[in-house]
Coordinates of C-alpha atoms in Angstrom, one line a residue:
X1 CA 259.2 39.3 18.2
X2 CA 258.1 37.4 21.2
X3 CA 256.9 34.1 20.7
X4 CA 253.2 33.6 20.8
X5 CA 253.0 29.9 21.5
X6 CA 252.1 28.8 25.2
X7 CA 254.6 28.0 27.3
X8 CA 253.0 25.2 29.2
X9 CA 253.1 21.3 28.1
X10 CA 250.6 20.3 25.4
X11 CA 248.8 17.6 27.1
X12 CA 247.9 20.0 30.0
X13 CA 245.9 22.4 27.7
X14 CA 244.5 20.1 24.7
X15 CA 242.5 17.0 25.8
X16 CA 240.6 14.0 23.7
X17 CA 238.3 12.2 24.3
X18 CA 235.8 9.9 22.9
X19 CA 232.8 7.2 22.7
X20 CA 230.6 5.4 20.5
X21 CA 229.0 8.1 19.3
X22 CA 231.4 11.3 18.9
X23 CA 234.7 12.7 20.0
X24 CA 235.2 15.2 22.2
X25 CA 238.2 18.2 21.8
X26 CA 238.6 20.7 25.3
X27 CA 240.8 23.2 24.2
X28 CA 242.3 26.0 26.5
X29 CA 245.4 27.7 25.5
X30 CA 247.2 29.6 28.4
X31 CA 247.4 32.6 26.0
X32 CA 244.3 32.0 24.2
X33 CA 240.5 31.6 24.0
X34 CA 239.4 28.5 25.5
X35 CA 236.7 26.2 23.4
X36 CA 235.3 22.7 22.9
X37 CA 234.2 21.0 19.8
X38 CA 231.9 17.4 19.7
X39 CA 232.4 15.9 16.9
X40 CA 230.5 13.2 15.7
X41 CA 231.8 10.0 14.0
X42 CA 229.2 9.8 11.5
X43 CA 229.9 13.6 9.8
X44 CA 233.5 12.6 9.4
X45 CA 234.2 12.5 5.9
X46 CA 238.0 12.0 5.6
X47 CA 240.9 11.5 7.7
X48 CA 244.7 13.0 7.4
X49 CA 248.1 12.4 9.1
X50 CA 251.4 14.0 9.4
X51 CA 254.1 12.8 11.0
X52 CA 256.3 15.6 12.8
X53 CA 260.0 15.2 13.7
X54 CA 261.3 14.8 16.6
X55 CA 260.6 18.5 17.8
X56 CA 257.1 18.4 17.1
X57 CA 254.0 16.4 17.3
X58 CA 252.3 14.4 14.9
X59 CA 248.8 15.4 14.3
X60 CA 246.0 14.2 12.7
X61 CA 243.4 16.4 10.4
X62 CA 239.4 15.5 10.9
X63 CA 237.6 16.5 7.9
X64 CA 233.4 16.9 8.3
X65 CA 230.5 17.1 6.6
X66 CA 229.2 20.4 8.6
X67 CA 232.4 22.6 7.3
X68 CA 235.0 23.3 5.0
X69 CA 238.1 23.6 7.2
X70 CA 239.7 20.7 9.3
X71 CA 240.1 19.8 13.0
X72 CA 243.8 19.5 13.6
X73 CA 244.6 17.3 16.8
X74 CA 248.5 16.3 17.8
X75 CA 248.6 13.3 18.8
X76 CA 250.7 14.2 21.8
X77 CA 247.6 15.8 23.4
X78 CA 245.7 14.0 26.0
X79 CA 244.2 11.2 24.4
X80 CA 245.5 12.0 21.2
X81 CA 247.2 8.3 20.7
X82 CA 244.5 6.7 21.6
X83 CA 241.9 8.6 19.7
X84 CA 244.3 8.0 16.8
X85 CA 244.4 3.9 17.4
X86 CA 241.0 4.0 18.0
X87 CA 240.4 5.6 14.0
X88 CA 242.7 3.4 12.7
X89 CA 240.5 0.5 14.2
X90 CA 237.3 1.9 12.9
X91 CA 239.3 2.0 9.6
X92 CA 239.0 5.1 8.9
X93 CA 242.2 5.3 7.8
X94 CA 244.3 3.1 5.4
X95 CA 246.2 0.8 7.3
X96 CA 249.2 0.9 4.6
X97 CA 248.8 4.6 4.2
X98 CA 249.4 4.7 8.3
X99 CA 252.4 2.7 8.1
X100 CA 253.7 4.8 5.0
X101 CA 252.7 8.1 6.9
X102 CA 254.4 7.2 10.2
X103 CA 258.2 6.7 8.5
X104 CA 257.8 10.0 6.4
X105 CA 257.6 13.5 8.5
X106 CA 256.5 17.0 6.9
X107 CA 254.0 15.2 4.5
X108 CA 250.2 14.4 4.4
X109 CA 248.9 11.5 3.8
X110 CA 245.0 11.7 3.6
X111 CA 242.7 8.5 3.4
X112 CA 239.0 8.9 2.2
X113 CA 236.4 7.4 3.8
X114 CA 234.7 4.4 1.7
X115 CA 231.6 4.0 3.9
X116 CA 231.6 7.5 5.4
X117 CA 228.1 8.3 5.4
X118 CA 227.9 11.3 3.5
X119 CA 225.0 13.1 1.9
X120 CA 224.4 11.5 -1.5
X121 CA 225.4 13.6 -4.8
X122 CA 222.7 14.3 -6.8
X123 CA 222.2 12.2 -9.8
X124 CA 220.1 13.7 -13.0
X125 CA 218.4 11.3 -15.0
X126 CA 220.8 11.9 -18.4
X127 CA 220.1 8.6 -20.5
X128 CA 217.2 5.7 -20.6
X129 CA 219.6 3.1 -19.6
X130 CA 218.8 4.3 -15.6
X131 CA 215.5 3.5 -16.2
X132 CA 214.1 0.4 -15.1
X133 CA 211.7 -1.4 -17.6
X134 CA 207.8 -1.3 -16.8
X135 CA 205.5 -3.8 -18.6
X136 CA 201.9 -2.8 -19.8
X137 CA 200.9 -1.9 -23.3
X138 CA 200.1 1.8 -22.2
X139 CA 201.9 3.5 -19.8
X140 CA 200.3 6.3 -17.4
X141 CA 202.9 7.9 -15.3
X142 CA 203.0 10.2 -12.5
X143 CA 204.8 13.1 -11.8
X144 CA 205.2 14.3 -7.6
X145 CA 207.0 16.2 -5.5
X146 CA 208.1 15.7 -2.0
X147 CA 210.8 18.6 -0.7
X148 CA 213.0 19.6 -3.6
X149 CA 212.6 15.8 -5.0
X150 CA 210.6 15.4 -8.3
X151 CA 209.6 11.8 -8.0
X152 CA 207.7 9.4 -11.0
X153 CA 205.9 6.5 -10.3
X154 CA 204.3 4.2 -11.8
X155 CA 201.7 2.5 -9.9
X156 CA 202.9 1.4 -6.7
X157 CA 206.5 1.9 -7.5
X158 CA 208.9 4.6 -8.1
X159 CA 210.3 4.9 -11.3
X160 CA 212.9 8.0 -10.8
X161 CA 214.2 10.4 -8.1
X162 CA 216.0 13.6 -8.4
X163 CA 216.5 16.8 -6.5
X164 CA 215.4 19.7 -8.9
X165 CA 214.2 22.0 -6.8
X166 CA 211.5 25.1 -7.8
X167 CA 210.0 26.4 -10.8
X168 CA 211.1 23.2 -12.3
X169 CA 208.8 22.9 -15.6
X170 CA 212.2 23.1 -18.3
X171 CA 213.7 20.0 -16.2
X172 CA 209.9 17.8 -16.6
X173 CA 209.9 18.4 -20.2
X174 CA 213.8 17.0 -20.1
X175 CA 213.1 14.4 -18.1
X176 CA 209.9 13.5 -20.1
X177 CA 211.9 13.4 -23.1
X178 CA 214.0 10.9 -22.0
X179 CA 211.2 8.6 -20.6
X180 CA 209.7 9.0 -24.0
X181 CA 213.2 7.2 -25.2
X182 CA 212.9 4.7 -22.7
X183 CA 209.5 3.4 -23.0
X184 CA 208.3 4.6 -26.6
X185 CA 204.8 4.7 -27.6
X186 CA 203.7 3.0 -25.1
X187 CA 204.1 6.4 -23.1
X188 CA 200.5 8.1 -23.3
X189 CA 201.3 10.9 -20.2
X190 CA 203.4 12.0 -17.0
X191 CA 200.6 13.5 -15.0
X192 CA 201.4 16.0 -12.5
X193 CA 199.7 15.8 -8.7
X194 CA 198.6 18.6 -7.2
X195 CA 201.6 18.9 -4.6
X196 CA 203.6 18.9 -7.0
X197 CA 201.7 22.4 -8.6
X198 CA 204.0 24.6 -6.5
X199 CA 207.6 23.0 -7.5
X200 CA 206.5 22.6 -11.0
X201 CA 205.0 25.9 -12.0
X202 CA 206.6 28.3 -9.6
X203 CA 205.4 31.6 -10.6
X204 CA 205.7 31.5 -14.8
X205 CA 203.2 32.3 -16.4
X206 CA 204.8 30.1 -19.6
X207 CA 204.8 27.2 -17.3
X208 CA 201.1 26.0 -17.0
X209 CA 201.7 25.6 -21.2
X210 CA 204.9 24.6 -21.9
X211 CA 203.7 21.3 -19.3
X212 CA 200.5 21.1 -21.1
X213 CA 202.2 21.0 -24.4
X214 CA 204.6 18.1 -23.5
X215 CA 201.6 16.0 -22.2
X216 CA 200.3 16.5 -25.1
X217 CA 203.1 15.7 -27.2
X218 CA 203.6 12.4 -25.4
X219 CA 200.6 10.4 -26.0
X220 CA 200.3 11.3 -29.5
X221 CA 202.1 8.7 -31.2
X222 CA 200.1 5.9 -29.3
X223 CA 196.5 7.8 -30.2
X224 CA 197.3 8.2 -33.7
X225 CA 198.2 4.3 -33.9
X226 CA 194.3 3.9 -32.0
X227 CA 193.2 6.2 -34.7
X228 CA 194.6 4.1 -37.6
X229 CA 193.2 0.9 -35.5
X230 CA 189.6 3.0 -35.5
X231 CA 189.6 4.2 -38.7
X232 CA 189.8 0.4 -39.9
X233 CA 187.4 -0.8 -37.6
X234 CA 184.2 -1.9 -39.9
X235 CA 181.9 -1.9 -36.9
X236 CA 183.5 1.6 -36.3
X237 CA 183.0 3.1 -39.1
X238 CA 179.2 1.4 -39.8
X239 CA 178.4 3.5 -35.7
X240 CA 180.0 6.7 -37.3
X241 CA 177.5 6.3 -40.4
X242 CA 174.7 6.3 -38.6
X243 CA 175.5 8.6 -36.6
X244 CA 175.9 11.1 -39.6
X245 CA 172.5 10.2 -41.4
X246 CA 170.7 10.7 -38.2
X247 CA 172.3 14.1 -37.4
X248 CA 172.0 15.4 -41.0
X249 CA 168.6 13.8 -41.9
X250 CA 166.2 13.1 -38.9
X251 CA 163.8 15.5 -37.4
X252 CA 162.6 13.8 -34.5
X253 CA 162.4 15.2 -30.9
X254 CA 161.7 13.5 -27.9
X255 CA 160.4 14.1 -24.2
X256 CA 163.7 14.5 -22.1
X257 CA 163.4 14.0 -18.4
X258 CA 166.5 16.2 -16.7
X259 CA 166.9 17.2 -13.0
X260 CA 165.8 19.6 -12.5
X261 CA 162.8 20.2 -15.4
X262 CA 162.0 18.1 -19.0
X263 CA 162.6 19.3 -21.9
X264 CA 163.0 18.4 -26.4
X265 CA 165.8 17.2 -27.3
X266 CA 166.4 15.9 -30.7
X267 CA 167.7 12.9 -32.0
X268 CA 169.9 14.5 -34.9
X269 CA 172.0 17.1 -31.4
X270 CA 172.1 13.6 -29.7
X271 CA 173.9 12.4 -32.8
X272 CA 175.9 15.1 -33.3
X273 CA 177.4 14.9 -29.7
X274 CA 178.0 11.0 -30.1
X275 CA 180.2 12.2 -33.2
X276 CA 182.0 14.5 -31.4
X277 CA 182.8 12.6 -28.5
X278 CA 183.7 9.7 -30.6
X279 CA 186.3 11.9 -32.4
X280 CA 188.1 13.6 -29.4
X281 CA 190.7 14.4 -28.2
X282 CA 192.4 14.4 -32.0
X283 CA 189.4 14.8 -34.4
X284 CA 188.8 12.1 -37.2
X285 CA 191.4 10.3 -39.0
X286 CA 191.7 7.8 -42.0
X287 CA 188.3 6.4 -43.2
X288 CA 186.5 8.1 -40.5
X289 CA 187.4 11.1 -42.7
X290 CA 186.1 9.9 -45.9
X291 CA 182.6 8.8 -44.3
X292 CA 181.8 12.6 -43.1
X293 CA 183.5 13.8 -46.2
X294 CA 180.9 11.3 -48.4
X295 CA 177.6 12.0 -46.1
X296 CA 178.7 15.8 -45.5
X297 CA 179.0 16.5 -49.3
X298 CA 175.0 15.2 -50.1
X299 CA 173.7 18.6 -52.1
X300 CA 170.4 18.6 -50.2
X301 CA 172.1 18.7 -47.0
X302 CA 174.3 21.3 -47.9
X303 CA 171.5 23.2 -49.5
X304 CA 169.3 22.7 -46.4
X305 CA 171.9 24.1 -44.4
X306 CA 172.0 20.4 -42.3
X307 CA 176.0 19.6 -43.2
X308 CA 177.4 22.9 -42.5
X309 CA 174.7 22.8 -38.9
X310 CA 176.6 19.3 -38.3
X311 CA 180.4 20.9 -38.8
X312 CA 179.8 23.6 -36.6
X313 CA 178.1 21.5 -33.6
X314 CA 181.6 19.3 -34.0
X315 CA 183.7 22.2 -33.7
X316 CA 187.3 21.7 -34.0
X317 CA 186.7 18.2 -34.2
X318 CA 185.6 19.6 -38.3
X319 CA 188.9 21.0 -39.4
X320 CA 190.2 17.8 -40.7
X321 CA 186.7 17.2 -42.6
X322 CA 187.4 21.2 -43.8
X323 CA 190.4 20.8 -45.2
X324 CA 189.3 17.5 -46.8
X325 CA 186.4 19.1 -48.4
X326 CA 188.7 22.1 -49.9
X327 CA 190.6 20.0 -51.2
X328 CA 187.9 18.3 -53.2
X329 CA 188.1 17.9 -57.3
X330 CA 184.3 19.7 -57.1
X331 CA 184.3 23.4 -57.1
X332 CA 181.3 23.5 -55.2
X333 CA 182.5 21.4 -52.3
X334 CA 185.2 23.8 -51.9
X335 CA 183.7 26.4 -51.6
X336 CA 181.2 25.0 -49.4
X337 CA 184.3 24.4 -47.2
X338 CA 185.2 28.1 -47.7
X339 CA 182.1 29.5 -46.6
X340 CA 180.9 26.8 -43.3
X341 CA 185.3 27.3 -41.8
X342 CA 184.3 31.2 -41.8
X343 CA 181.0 31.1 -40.3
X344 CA 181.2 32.2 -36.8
X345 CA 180.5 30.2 -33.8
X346 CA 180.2 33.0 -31.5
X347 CA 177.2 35.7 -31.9
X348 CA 178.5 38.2 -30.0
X349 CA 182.3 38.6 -31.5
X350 CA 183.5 36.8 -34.7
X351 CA 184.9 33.4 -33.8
X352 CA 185.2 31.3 -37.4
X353 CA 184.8 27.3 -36.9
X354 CA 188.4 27.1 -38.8
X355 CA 190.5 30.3 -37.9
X356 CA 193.5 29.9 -39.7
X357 CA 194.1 31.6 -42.8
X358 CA 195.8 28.4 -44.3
X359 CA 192.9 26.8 -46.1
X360 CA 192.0 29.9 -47.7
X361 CA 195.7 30.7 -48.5
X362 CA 195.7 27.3 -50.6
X363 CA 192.5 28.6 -52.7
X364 CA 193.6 31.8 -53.5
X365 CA 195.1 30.2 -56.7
X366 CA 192.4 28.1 -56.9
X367 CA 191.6 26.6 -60.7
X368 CA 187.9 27.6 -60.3
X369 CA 187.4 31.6 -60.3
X370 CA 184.4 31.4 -58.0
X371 CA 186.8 29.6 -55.5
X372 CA 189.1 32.7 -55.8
X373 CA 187.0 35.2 -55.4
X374 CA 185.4 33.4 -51.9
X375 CA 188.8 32.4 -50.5
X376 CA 190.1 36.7 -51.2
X377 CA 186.9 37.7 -50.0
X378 CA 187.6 35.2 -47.0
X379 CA 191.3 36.7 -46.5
X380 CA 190.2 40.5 -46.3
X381 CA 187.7 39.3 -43.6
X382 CA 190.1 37.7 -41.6
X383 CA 192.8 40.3 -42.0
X384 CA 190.3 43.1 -41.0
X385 CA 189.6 40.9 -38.0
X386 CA 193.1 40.8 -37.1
X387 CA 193.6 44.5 -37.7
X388 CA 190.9 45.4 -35.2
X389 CA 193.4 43.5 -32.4
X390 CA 196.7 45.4 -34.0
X391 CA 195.3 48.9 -34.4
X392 CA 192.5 49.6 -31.8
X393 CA 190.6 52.7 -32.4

């Protein structure tokens, strides 16, 4: 077989060269496709040397950022020596290693770069202890998005950074997790801005939720510890007392002057929306409980049709009064609770103020017959109501 290799000196074909900024390789074989190559100094991530024998040159192997296989340069090409002095002054290979490399032939010695400027690997926030610690009773983070980085701040500052990339809602509710960990309680929310919609939600329809859900979870240990606070406050609960005799009892309107046209408005609806603002987002807790359960349960007002008027204008702010009420020692207070959770809210399609079935479900064996027969007549209502949603006709 004839042999391939060119017949003309090395150096004559295969020249160096190089400057501050890049090294330069002109190749053209005398029996081959001629090419050049720049290679810059700062994409070279490691360096090897082999040491031929006294046939052969050594060469040297340029590793790169930009691709997987090496550059292979003998060092008896034009500038070869001096492009290999000039690496082993930048250090960019192990002076020892050179030494140990030059006195051994048909072996290679590689030598990675310490400060090879390389692109950084990308770290995932696995544990609270890479958190830094924030100060501030209540904590209101932020969740952005610049690229494929998911960023949270805090204020000014940033608290995290990590490449996650697209559609990225499973790693926010990981991630939240762990700053939950971190910073307890004191972590009310991790609020999303709108550029970070795109990266976050993607195109799932589940995503929107699940991020709503994990919001949610995370303030709720601090707003039930406000609640406890509230429901001890005596001030507190002397505003929510009022409030309740003046929604169930008064009848007074006034003259109210809107934008665009006045109108009545009465004193007991102003009430009413004071209540339920005052009990949002988590409805009443504690004592604040016991005052609507002891106002609520006043036979007139139940007679006159005021408390179950009041339950239904504080909407699902009133589940936690229902289920106090059914679970009342009186018999007629629970069924009073039976009857105002099924009353509908909507008058166009049925919409009960308390839709689960679980407060009836604890009545059906109540001790008081009347009580049964309401919470199975309650049941069969809401069963035929599901029905008409499982088997359309």
């Amino acid at each position: 077989m004839e042999n391939e290799s060119p017949s003309a000196p090395l150096r004559e074909w295969y020249s160096v060269g190089f400057d501050d900024r890049a090294i330069a390789l002109r190749v053209s074989p005398p029996n081959g496709i001629a090419w050049e190559e720049i290679i810059s100094w700062e994409r070279i991530i490691q360096v090897c040397f082999k040491t031929g024998d006294w046939m052969e040159s050594d060469e040297i192997y340029l590793f790169t950022d930009e691709r997987p296989e090496s550059y292979v340069i003998p060092t008896e090409a034009a500038g070869g020596r001096a492009l290999w002095s000039e690496i082993l002054a930048r250090k960019l290979f192990d002076a020892k290693m050179a030494i140990q490399a030059a006195t051994t032939t048909h072996e290679l010695f590689c030598s990675p770069l310490k400060d090879a400027p390389r692109e950084p690997e990308a770290v995932r926030l696995s544990s609270p202890s890479q958190l830094p610690d924030l100060e501030g009773e209540m904590l209101h983070l932020e969740w952005d998005q610049i690229e494929a980085d998911s960023i949270i701040r805090h204020r000014d500052s940033i608290v995290w950074q990590e490449k996650t990339g697209w559609e990225v809602y499973d790693r926010f509710e990981e991630i939240a997790a762990i700053l939950k960990q971190k910073y307890g309680k004191r972590l009310t929310d991790l609020v999303p801005t709108t550029r970070s919609f795109y990266a976050l939600y993607g195109d799932s329809t589940r995503a929107a939720l699940r991020v709503s859900v994990v919001r949610q979870a995370l303030g709720q240990e601090f707003r039930e510890e406000q609640r406890r606070k509230r429901s001890l406050d005596e001030v507190h609960l002397s505003r929510i007392r009022s409030y309740l005799r003046t929604a169930l009892d008064c009848e007074e309107e006034y003259l109210h002057e809107g934008e665009m046209s006045n109108y009545m408005r009465s004193y007991a609806s102003d009430a009413a929306n004071e209540l339920d603002s005052l009990f949002r987002p988590d409805g009443p807790f504690g004592a604040e409980i016991d005052c609507c359960v002891e106002e609520l349960s006043d036979p007139v007002r139940i007679r006159n049709g005021r408390s179950k008027q009041l339950l239904i204008q504080l909407r699902e702010n009133s589940r936690p009064i229902l289920n106090a009420l059914a679970n009342s020692t009186d018999p007629q207070l629970r069924l009073f609770a039976l009857e105002a959770a099924k009353t509908s809210t909507n008058p166009l399609y049925f919409s009960p103020l308390c839709g689960s079935i679980d407060l009836e479900r604890r009545l059906l064996n109540d001790p008081d017959e009347n009580v049964q027969i309401f919470a199975i007549s309650a049941v069969k209502q809401t069963i035929n109501h599901n029905a008409g949603y499982s088997d359309p006709k």
